mmCIF file of C-alpha atoms in Angstrom:
data_model
loop_
_atom_site.group_PDB
_atom_site.id
_atom_site.type_symbol
_atom_site.label_atom_id
_atom_site.label_comp_id
_atom_site.label_asym_id
_atom_site.label_seq_id
_atom_site.Cartn_x
_atom_site.Cartn_y
_atom_site.Cartn_z
ATOM 1 C CA MET A 1 -0.068 -0.049 0.112
ATOM 2 C CA ILE A 2 2.734 2.377 0.766
ATOM 3 C CA GLU A 3 3.905 2.585 -2.813
ATOM 4 C CA GLU A 4 0.626 4.165 -3.785
ATOM 5 C CA LEU A 5 1.609 7.347 -1.730
ATOM 6 C CA LEU A 6 4.899 7.832 -3.198
ATOM 7 C CA PRO A 7 6.683 8.495 -6.339
ATOM 8 C CA SER A 8 7.690 5.731 -8.737
ATOM 9 C CA ALA A 9 11.400 6.679 -8.056
ATOM 10 C CA VAL A 10 11.035 5.573 -4.651
ATOM 11 C CA GLY A 11 11.798 2.197 -3.598
ATOM 12 C CA THR A 12 9.160 0.529 -1.161
ATOM 13 C CA GLY A 13 8.828 -2.948 0.774
ATOM 14 C CA SER A 14 6.058 -3.566 2.991
ATOM 15 C CA THR A 15 4.368 -6.649 4.716
ATOM 16 C CA PHE A 16 1.304 -7.645 6.775
ATOM 17 C CA VAL A 17 2.844 -10.655 8.579
ATOM 18 C CA ASP A 18 6.157 -11.432 10.201
ATOM 19 C CA TYR A 19 8.382 -13.956 8.859
ATOM 20 C CA ASP A 20 10.798 -15.847 11.131
ATOM 21 C CA ALA A 21 13.249 -16.109 8.319
ATOM 22 C CA ALA A 22 13.729 -12.278 8.712
ATOM 23 C CA LEU A 23 15.518 -12.866 12.070
ATOM 24 C CA THR A 24 18.021 -15.270 10.587
ATOM 25 C CA ALA A 25 18.566 -12.726 7.719
ATOM 26 C CA LEU A 26 19.571 -9.914 9.821
ATOM 27 C CA TYR A 27 23.260 -8.703 9.542
ATOM 28 C CA PRO A 28 25.371 -9.546 12.538
ATOM 29 C CA GLN A 29 25.614 -5.886 13.626
ATOM 30 C CA GLU A 30 21.670 -5.640 13.354
ATOM 31 C CA ALA A 31 21.315 -8.559 15.530
ATOM 32 C CA ALA A 32 23.703 -7.288 18.091
ATOM 33 C CA ALA A 33 21.682 -4.256 18.341
ATOM 34 C CA VAL A 34 18.386 -6.141 19.301
ATOM 35 C CA ALA A 35 20.050 -9.077 21.017
ATOM 36 C CA GLY A 36 18.555 -8.178 24.459
ATOM 37 C CA ALA A 37 15.438 -6.988 23.344
ATOM 38 C CA GLN A 38 11.936 -8.720 23.806
ATOM 39 C CA PRO A 39 10.817 -11.314 20.923
ATOM 40 C CA LYS A 40 7.977 -8.871 19.794
ATOM 41 C CA ARG A 41 10.702 -5.956 19.604
ATOM 42 C CA ARG A 42 13.244 -8.451 17.663
ATOM 43 C CA ARG A 43 10.348 -9.350 14.943
ATOM 44 C CA GLU A 44 9.219 -5.898 14.523
ATOM 45 C CA TYR A 45 13.150 -5.050 13.779
ATOM 46 C CA ALA A 46 14.002 -7.797 11.635
ATOM 47 C CA ASN A 47 11.009 -7.502 9.459
ATOM 48 C CA VAL A 48 10.939 -3.848 8.700
ATOM 49 C CA ARG A 49 14.489 -4.206 7.825
ATOM 50 C CA LEU A 50 13.434 -7.098 5.368
ATOM 51 C CA CYS A 51 11.058 -4.590 3.820
ATOM 52 C CA ALA A 52 14.019 -2.181 3.660
ATOM 53 C CA ARG A 53 16.172 -4.985 1.819
ATOM 54 C CA ARG A 54 13.188 -5.346 -0.811
ATOM 55 C CA ALA A 55 13.081 -1.431 -1.278
ATOM 56 C CA MET A 56 16.717 -1.425 -1.963
ATOM 57 C CA SER A 57 16.310 -4.036 -4.467
ATOM 58 C CA GLU A 58 13.725 -2.076 -6.361
ATOM 59 C CA LEU A 59 16.093 0.642 -6.542
ATOM 60 C CA GLY A 60 18.972 -1.792 -8.033
ATOM 61 C CA MET A 61 20.991 -1.716 -4.899
ATOM 62 C CA PRO A 62 22.631 -4.414 -3.225
ATOM 63 C CA PRO A 63 21.506 -5.414 0.174
ATOM 64 C CA ALA A 64 23.099 -3.223 3.544
ATOM 65 C CA PRO A 65 22.358 -3.447 6.928
ATOM 66 C CA VAL A 66 20.330 -0.612 8.498
ATOM 67 C CA LEU A 67 21.466 0.445 11.825
ATOM 68 C CA SER A 68 19.889 2.911 14.121
ATOM 69 C CA GLY A 69 21.216 6.350 14.869
ATOM 70 C CA VAL A 70 20.350 9.368 17.043
ATOM 71 C CA ARG A 71 16.543 9.303 18.186
ATOM 72 C CA GLY A 72 16.404 5.941 16.663
ATOM 73 C CA ALA A 73 16.682 7.181 12.914
ATOM 74 C CA PRO A 74 17.738 4.525 10.546
ATOM 75 C CA VAL A 75 21.369 5.053 9.330
ATOM 76 C CA TRP A 76 21.180 4.511 5.218
ATOM 77 C CA PRO A 77 23.959 3.753 3.011
ATOM 78 C CA ASP A 78 25.526 6.807 1.456
ATOM 79 C CA GLY A 79 23.617 8.246 -1.275
ATOM 80 C CA ILE A 80 20.370 6.930 0.090
ATOM 81 C CA VAL A 81 17.412 8.666 2.168
ATOM 82 C CA GLY A 82 14.606 6.731 3.671
ATOM 83 C CA SER A 83 12.305 5.897 6.216
ATOM 84 C CA LEU A 84 10.877 2.967 8.206
ATOM 85 C CA THR A 85 7.521 2.243 10.003
ATOM 86 C CA HIS A 86 5.848 -0.340 11.901
ATOM 87 C CA CYS A 87 2.576 -0.869 13.732
ATOM 88 C CA PRO A 88 0.578 -3.683 14.825
ATOM 89 C CA GLY A 89 -0.196 -6.006 11.417
ATOM 90 C CA PHE A 90 2.041 -3.866 9.150
ATOM 91 C CA ARG A 91 5.632 -3.199 8.364
ATOM 92 C CA ALA A 92 7.111 -1.023 5.689
ATOM 93 C CA ALA A 93 10.302 0.757 4.472
ATOM 94 C CA ALA A 94 10.929 3.536 1.619
ATOM 95 C CA ILE A 95 14.077 4.627 0.160
ATOM 96 C CA ALA A 96 15.289 6.972 -2.622
ATOM 97 C CA ARG A 97 18.469 8.366 -3.945
ATOM 98 C CA SER A 98 19.716 11.498 -2.303
ATOM 99 C CA ALA A 99 20.414 13.097 -5.618
ATOM 100 C CA ALA A 100 16.920 13.309 -6.310
ATOM 101 C CA PHE A 101 15.071 13.356 -2.757
ATOM 102 C CA ALA A 102 16.133 15.352 0.017
ATOM 103 C CA GLY A 103 13.939 13.109 2.823
ATOM 104 C CA LEU A 104 11.474 10.670 3.033
ATOM 105 C CA GLY A 105 8.916 10.135 5.846
ATOM 106 C CA ILE A 106 6.479 7.381 6.302
ATOM 107 C CA ASP A 107 4.123 6.238 9.220
ATOM 108 C CA ALA A 108 1.725 3.588 9.792
ATOM 109 C CA GLU A 109 -1.003 3.449 12.549
ATOM 110 C CA PRO A 110 -3.871 1.266 13.431
ATOM 111 C CA ASP A 111 -7.213 3.048 12.329
ATOM 112 C CA LEU A 112 -8.305 3.420 15.632
ATOM 113 C CA PRO A 113 -8.900 6.422 17.953
ATOM 114 C CA LEU A 114 -6.227 7.773 20.193
ATOM 115 C CA SER A 115 -5.885 7.280 23.711
ATOM 116 C CA LYS A 116 -7.931 9.661 26.013
ATOM 117 C CA GLY A 117 -5.801 12.889 26.422
ATOM 118 C CA LEU A 118 -3.369 12.053 23.660
ATOM 119 C CA LEU A 119 -5.219 14.222 21.189
ATOM 120 C CA GLU A 120 -4.746 17.363 23.401
ATOM 121 C CA PHE A 121 -1.258 16.528 23.989
ATOM 122 C CA ILE A 122 -0.075 16.047 20.465
ATOM 123 C CA SER A 123 -2.225 18.752 18.465
ATOM 124 C CA LEU A 124 -2.850 22.492 18.345
ATOM 125 C CA PRO A 125 -6.144 24.151 19.168
ATOM 126 C CA GLN A 126 -6.983 24.645 15.557
ATOM 127 C CA GLU A 127 -6.224 21.033 14.790
ATOM 128 C CA ARG A 128 -8.417 19.721 17.181
ATOM 129 C CA ALA A 129 -11.047 21.883 15.639
ATOM 130 C CA ARG A 130 -10.481 20.275 12.210
ATOM 131 C CA VAL A 131 -10.407 16.924 13.740
ATOM 132 C CA ARG A 132 -13.851 17.485 15.197
ATOM 133 C CA ALA A 133 -15.227 18.841 11.988
ATOM 134 C CA LEU A 134 -13.728 15.823 9.880
ATOM 135 C CA THR A 135 -15.212 13.512 12.484
ATOM 136 C CA GLN A 136 -18.669 14.881 12.057
ATOM 137 C CA SER A 137 -18.219 15.161 8.068
ATOM 138 C CA SER A 138 -16.653 11.958 7.653
ATOM 139 C CA PRO A 139 -16.988 9.390 10.841
ATOM 140 C CA GLY A 140 -15.357 6.380 8.722
ATOM 141 C CA THR A 141 -11.935 7.272 9.612
ATOM 142 C CA CYS A 142 -10.107 7.838 12.821
ATOM 143 C CA TRP A 143 -9.109 11.510 12.090
ATOM 144 C CA ASP A 144 -7.221 12.096 15.252
ATOM 145 C CA ARG A 145 -5.177 9.089 14.630
ATOM 146 C CA LEU A 146 -4.558 10.160 11.270
ATOM 147 C CA LEU A 147 -3.277 13.740 12.359
ATOM 148 C CA PHE A 148 -0.766 11.838 14.858
ATOM 149 C CA SER A 149 0.563 9.625 11.882
ATOM 150 C CA ALA A 150 0.985 12.852 9.828
ATOM 151 C CA LYS A 151 2.971 14.379 12.572
ATOM 152 C CA GLU A 152 5.171 11.367 12.895
ATOM 153 C CA ALA A 153 6.059 11.373 9.080
ATOM 154 C CA VAL A 154 6.699 15.220 9.319
ATOM 155 C CA PHE A 155 9.233 14.377 12.216
ATOM 156 C CA LYS A 156 10.643 11.455 10.140
ATOM 157 C CA THR A 157 11.261 13.948 7.372
ATOM 158 C CA TRP A 158 12.406 16.943 9.480
ATOM 159 C CA PHE A 159 15.035 15.345 11.768
ATOM 160 C CA PRO A 160 17.349 13.692 9.281
ATOM 161 C CA LEU A 161 17.474 17.013 7.347
ATOM 162 C CA THR A 162 18.217 19.425 10.423
ATOM 163 C CA ARG A 163 19.144 17.198 13.439
ATOM 164 C CA ARG A 164 16.821 19.186 15.423
ATOM 165 C CA GLU A 165 13.981 18.183 17.716
ATOM 166 C CA LEU A 166 10.622 19.089 16.314
ATOM 167 C CA ASP A 167 7.522 19.272 19.203
ATOM 168 C CA PHE A 168 4.162 18.223 18.142
ATOM 169 C CA ALA A 169 3.214 21.969 18.575
ATOM 170 C CA GLU A 170 5.636 23.001 16.054
ATOM 171 C CA ALA A 171 3.888 21.796 13.176
ATOM 172 C CA ASP A 172 0.325 22.919 12.083
ATOM 173 C CA ILE A 173 -1.322 20.237 9.838
ATOM 174 C CA THR A 174 -4.403 20.252 7.738
ATOM 175 C CA ILE A 175 -5.749 17.170 6.099
ATOM 176 C CA ASP A 176 -7.650 17.136 3.007
ATOM 177 C CA PRO A 177 -10.008 14.039 2.825
ATOM 178 C CA ALA A 178 -11.079 14.519 -0.535
ATOM 179 C CA SER A 179 -7.845 14.527 -2.006
ATOM 180 C CA GLY A 180 -5.761 12.271 0.201
ATOM 181 C CA THR A 181 -3.357 14.778 0.920
ATOM 182 C CA PHE A 182 -1.898 16.692 4.129
ATOM 183 C CA SER A 183 0.145 19.884 4.449
ATOM 184 C CA ALA A 184 2.321 20.630 7.240
ATOM 185 C CA ARG A 185 3.062 24.298 8.342
ATOM 186 C CA LEU A 186 6.176 24.419 10.587
ATOM 187 C CA LEU A 187 6.094 26.790 13.012
ATOM 188 C CA VAL A 188 9.904 27.074 13.453
ATOM 189 C CA LEU A 189 12.382 27.646 10.738
ATOM 190 C CA GLY A 190 14.790 24.787 9.617
ATOM 191 C CA THR A 191 17.479 24.723 7.370
ATOM 192 C CA SER A 192 18.620 21.652 4.883
ATOM 193 C CA PRO A 193 22.270 20.535 4.580
ATOM 194 C CA ASP A 194 22.031 22.258 1.085
ATOM 195 C CA GLY A 195 21.274 25.570 3.087
ATOM 196 C CA GLU A 196 17.730 25.720 1.897
ATOM 197 C CA ARG A 197 14.974 26.867 4.263
ATOM 198 C CA ILE A 198 12.306 24.367 5.507
ATOM 199 C CA GLU A 199 8.934 26.062 6.070
ATOM 200 C CA GLY A 200 6.697 23.144 5.486
ATOM 201 C CA PHE A 201 5.784 19.816 3.833
ATOM 202 C CA THR A 202 3.019 18.279 1.989
ATOM 203 C CA GLY A 203 2.219 14.602 2.070
ATOM 204 C CA ARG A 204 -0.286 11.864 0.961
ATOM 205 C CA TRP A 205 -2.317 9.665 3.321
ATOM 206 C CA LEU A 206 -4.780 6.431 2.837
ATOM 207 C CA SER A 207 -6.813 4.410 5.157
ATOM 208 C CA ARG A 208 -7.219 0.656 4.239
ATOM 209 C CA GLN A 209 -7.228 -2.691 5.722
ATOM 210 C CA GLY A 210 -7.622 -1.235 9.254
ATOM 211 C CA ILE A 211 -4.089 0.780 8.675
ATOM 212 C CA LEU A 212 -3.511 4.216 8.161
ATOM 213 C CA LEU A 213 -0.617 5.385 6.294
ATOM 214 C CA THR A 214 0.865 8.701 5.804
ATOM 215 C CA ALA A 215 3.993 9.729 3.457
ATOM 216 C CA ILE A 216 6.206 12.580 2.830
ATOM 217 C CA ALA A 217 8.570 12.538 -0.151
ATOM 218 C CA LEU A 218 10.760 15.888 -0.571
ATOM 219 C CA ARG A 219 12.271 16.299 -3.727
ATOM 220 C CA ARG A 220 15.543 18.227 -3.991
ATOM 221 C CA THR A 221 15.272 21.526 -5.578
ATOM 222 C CA THR A 222 18.833 22.029 -6.421
ATOM 223 C CA GLY A 223 21.173 19.502 -7.522
ATOM 224 C CA ARG A 224 23.837 17.819 -5.453
#
């Protein structure tokens, strides 16, 4: 499903089930990183990296380990940008060549309401008003959870570019239910490694099979 939200130049991999073989397919340094983790966490880690290897294959790249860096952000091979996501029942990866894309951010969430009080924690007053309006006009989607997912996709795009934190309240997100898109207006200014100002992002979303997906593909506007 994730491939539907991203340009054709982005390689993707996804799965709705966990494969035991993914654990034995981990590179030694990846296996060492989760050696002390609970079995559930090890399965998530291994299967989302299996998705990453499929995405690499789509781009004609050889398989490579994907370790975790600062804030858990995946560390990609040189010349590659990408994003990983997992939630109950779904894992996905997206990668692209950094010559064409400055960043990617994907997120998957169950299409279920947020826990009580969480919406107030992750959103701005105007975002909550829009969520209430969407819930009234289109009750078939958990708009509060979709807002959370879009915020996660925004952070996953922002952090590798700036190496700066981004609070939930520092991105004002508007969701368009008709077009399956969303926009994020950043309330803090960022600068990319190329020296370009980062003022916001646009992305796409979908709801299917009980899963909410959001994705941002930030194309480069200057060559490298």
